[in-house]
C-alpha positions as a printed Julia matrix, in Angstrom:
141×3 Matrix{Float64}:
  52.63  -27.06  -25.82
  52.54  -25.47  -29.03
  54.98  -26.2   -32.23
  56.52  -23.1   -34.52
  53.2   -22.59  -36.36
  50.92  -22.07  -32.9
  49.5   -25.11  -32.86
  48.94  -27.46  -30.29
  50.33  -30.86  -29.69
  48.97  -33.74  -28.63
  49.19  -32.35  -24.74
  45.58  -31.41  -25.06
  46.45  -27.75  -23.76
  44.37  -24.73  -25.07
  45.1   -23.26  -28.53
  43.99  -20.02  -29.72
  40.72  -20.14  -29.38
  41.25  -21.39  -25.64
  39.41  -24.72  -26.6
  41.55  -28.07  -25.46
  42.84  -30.12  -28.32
  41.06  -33.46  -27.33
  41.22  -36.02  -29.3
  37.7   -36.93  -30.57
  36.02  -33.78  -29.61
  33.99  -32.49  -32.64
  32.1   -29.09  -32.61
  28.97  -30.56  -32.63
  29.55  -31.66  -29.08
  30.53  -27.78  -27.59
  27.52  -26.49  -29.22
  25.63  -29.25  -27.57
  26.93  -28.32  -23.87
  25.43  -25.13  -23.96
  21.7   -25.69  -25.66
  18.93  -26.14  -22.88
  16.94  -28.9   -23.51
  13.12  -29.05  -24.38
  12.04  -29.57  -20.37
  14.42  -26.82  -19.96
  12.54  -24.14  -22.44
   8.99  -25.06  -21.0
  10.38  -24.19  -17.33
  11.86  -21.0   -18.66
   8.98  -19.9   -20.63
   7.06  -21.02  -17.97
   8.74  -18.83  -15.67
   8.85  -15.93  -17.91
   4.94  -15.83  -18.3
   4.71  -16.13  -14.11
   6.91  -13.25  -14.29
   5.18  -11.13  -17.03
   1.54  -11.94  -15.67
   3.11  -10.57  -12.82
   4.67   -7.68  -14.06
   1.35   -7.11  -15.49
  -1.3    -6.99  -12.32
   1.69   -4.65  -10.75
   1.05   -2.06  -13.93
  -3.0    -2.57  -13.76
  -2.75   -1.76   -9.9
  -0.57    1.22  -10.54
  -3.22    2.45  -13.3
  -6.25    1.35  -11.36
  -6.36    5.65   -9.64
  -9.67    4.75   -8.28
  -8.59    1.96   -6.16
  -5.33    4.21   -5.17
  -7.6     6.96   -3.85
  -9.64    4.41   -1.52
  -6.21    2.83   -0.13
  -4.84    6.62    0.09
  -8.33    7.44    1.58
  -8.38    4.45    4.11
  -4.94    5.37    5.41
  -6.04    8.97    6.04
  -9.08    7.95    7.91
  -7.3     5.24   10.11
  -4.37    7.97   11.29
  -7.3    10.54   12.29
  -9.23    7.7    14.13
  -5.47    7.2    15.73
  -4.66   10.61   16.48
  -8.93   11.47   17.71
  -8.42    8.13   19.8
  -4.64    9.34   21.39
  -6.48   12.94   21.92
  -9.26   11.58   23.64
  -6.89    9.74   25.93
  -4.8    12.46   26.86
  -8.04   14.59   27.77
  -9.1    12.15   29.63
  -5.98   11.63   31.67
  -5.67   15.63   31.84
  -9.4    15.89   33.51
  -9.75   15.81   36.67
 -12.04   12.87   38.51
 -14.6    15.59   39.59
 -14.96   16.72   35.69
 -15.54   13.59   34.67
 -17.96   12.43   37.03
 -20.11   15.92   36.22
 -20.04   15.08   32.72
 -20.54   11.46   33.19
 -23.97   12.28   35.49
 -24.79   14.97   32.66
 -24.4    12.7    29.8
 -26.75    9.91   31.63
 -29.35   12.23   32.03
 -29.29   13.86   28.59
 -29.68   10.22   27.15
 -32.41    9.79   30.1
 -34.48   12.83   29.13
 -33.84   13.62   24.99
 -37.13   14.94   24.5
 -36.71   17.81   26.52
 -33.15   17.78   25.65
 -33.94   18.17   21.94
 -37.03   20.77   22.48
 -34.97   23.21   24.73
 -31.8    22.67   21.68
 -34.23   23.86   18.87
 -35.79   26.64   21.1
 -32.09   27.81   21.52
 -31.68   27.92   17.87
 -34.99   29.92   17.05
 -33.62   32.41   19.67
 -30.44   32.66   18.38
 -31.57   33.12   14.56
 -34.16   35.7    15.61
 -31.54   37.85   17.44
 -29.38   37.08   14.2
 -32.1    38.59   11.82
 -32.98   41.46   14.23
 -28.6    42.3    14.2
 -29.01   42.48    9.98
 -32.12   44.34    9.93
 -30.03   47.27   12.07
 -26.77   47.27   10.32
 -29.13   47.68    6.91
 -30.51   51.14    7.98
């Protein structure tokens, strides 16, 4: 309760300031709930240096563009390995046994026999570039 001038009795209810009226109370001691104590301060500034080291290698990695092009690089190769891998699935699945077997017996004897395999390839290409040349040496005329 409060008396004609605002303030308070001896009731210990708030005045103004919404502080009790307790008898004893000094404002050292309010000042005093509120200040962390030393332990306190090296926990926070402990935790504030965790936090700002960490703050920090999150900047460096975002600035580090060499290290985002491998990641972005490595993700783009892994999807098309993915996708080749589903591709080659469904082709396989969509070939019929008979195919496959052909290609299978065709493949075994191309690793069998490369020598020939690799002579008959390059006498292709010689073949194809002299046509080539001969096409060029017409159009020129």
């Amino acid at each position: 309760m409060t008396d004609a001038s605002g303030t308070p009795d001896a009731s210990g209810t708030p005045d103004a300031s919404g502080t009790p009226d307790v008898p004893g109370a000094s404002d050292e001691r309010r000042t005093d709930i509120g200040t962390p104590t030393p332990d306190e301060l090296r926990e926070q500034v402990e935790r504030t240096r965790d936090e700002l080291g960490q703050t920090i290698e999150a900047l460096a990695g975002k600035a580090d563009v060499k290290a985002q092009a491998k990641e972005k690089t490595a993700q783009v190769a892994d999807r098309i390995h993915e996708k080749a891998a589903h591709t080659a699935q469904l082709v396989h699945d969509a070939t019929p046994d008979p195919v496959l077997d052909a290609a299978g017996r065709v493949a075994s004897t191309a690793r069998a026999n490369r020598k020939p395999l690799l002579v008959a390839g390059a006498a292709l290409l010689v073949v194809l570039l002299v046509i080539r040349g001969r096409g060029h040496g017409r159009g020129c005329r």
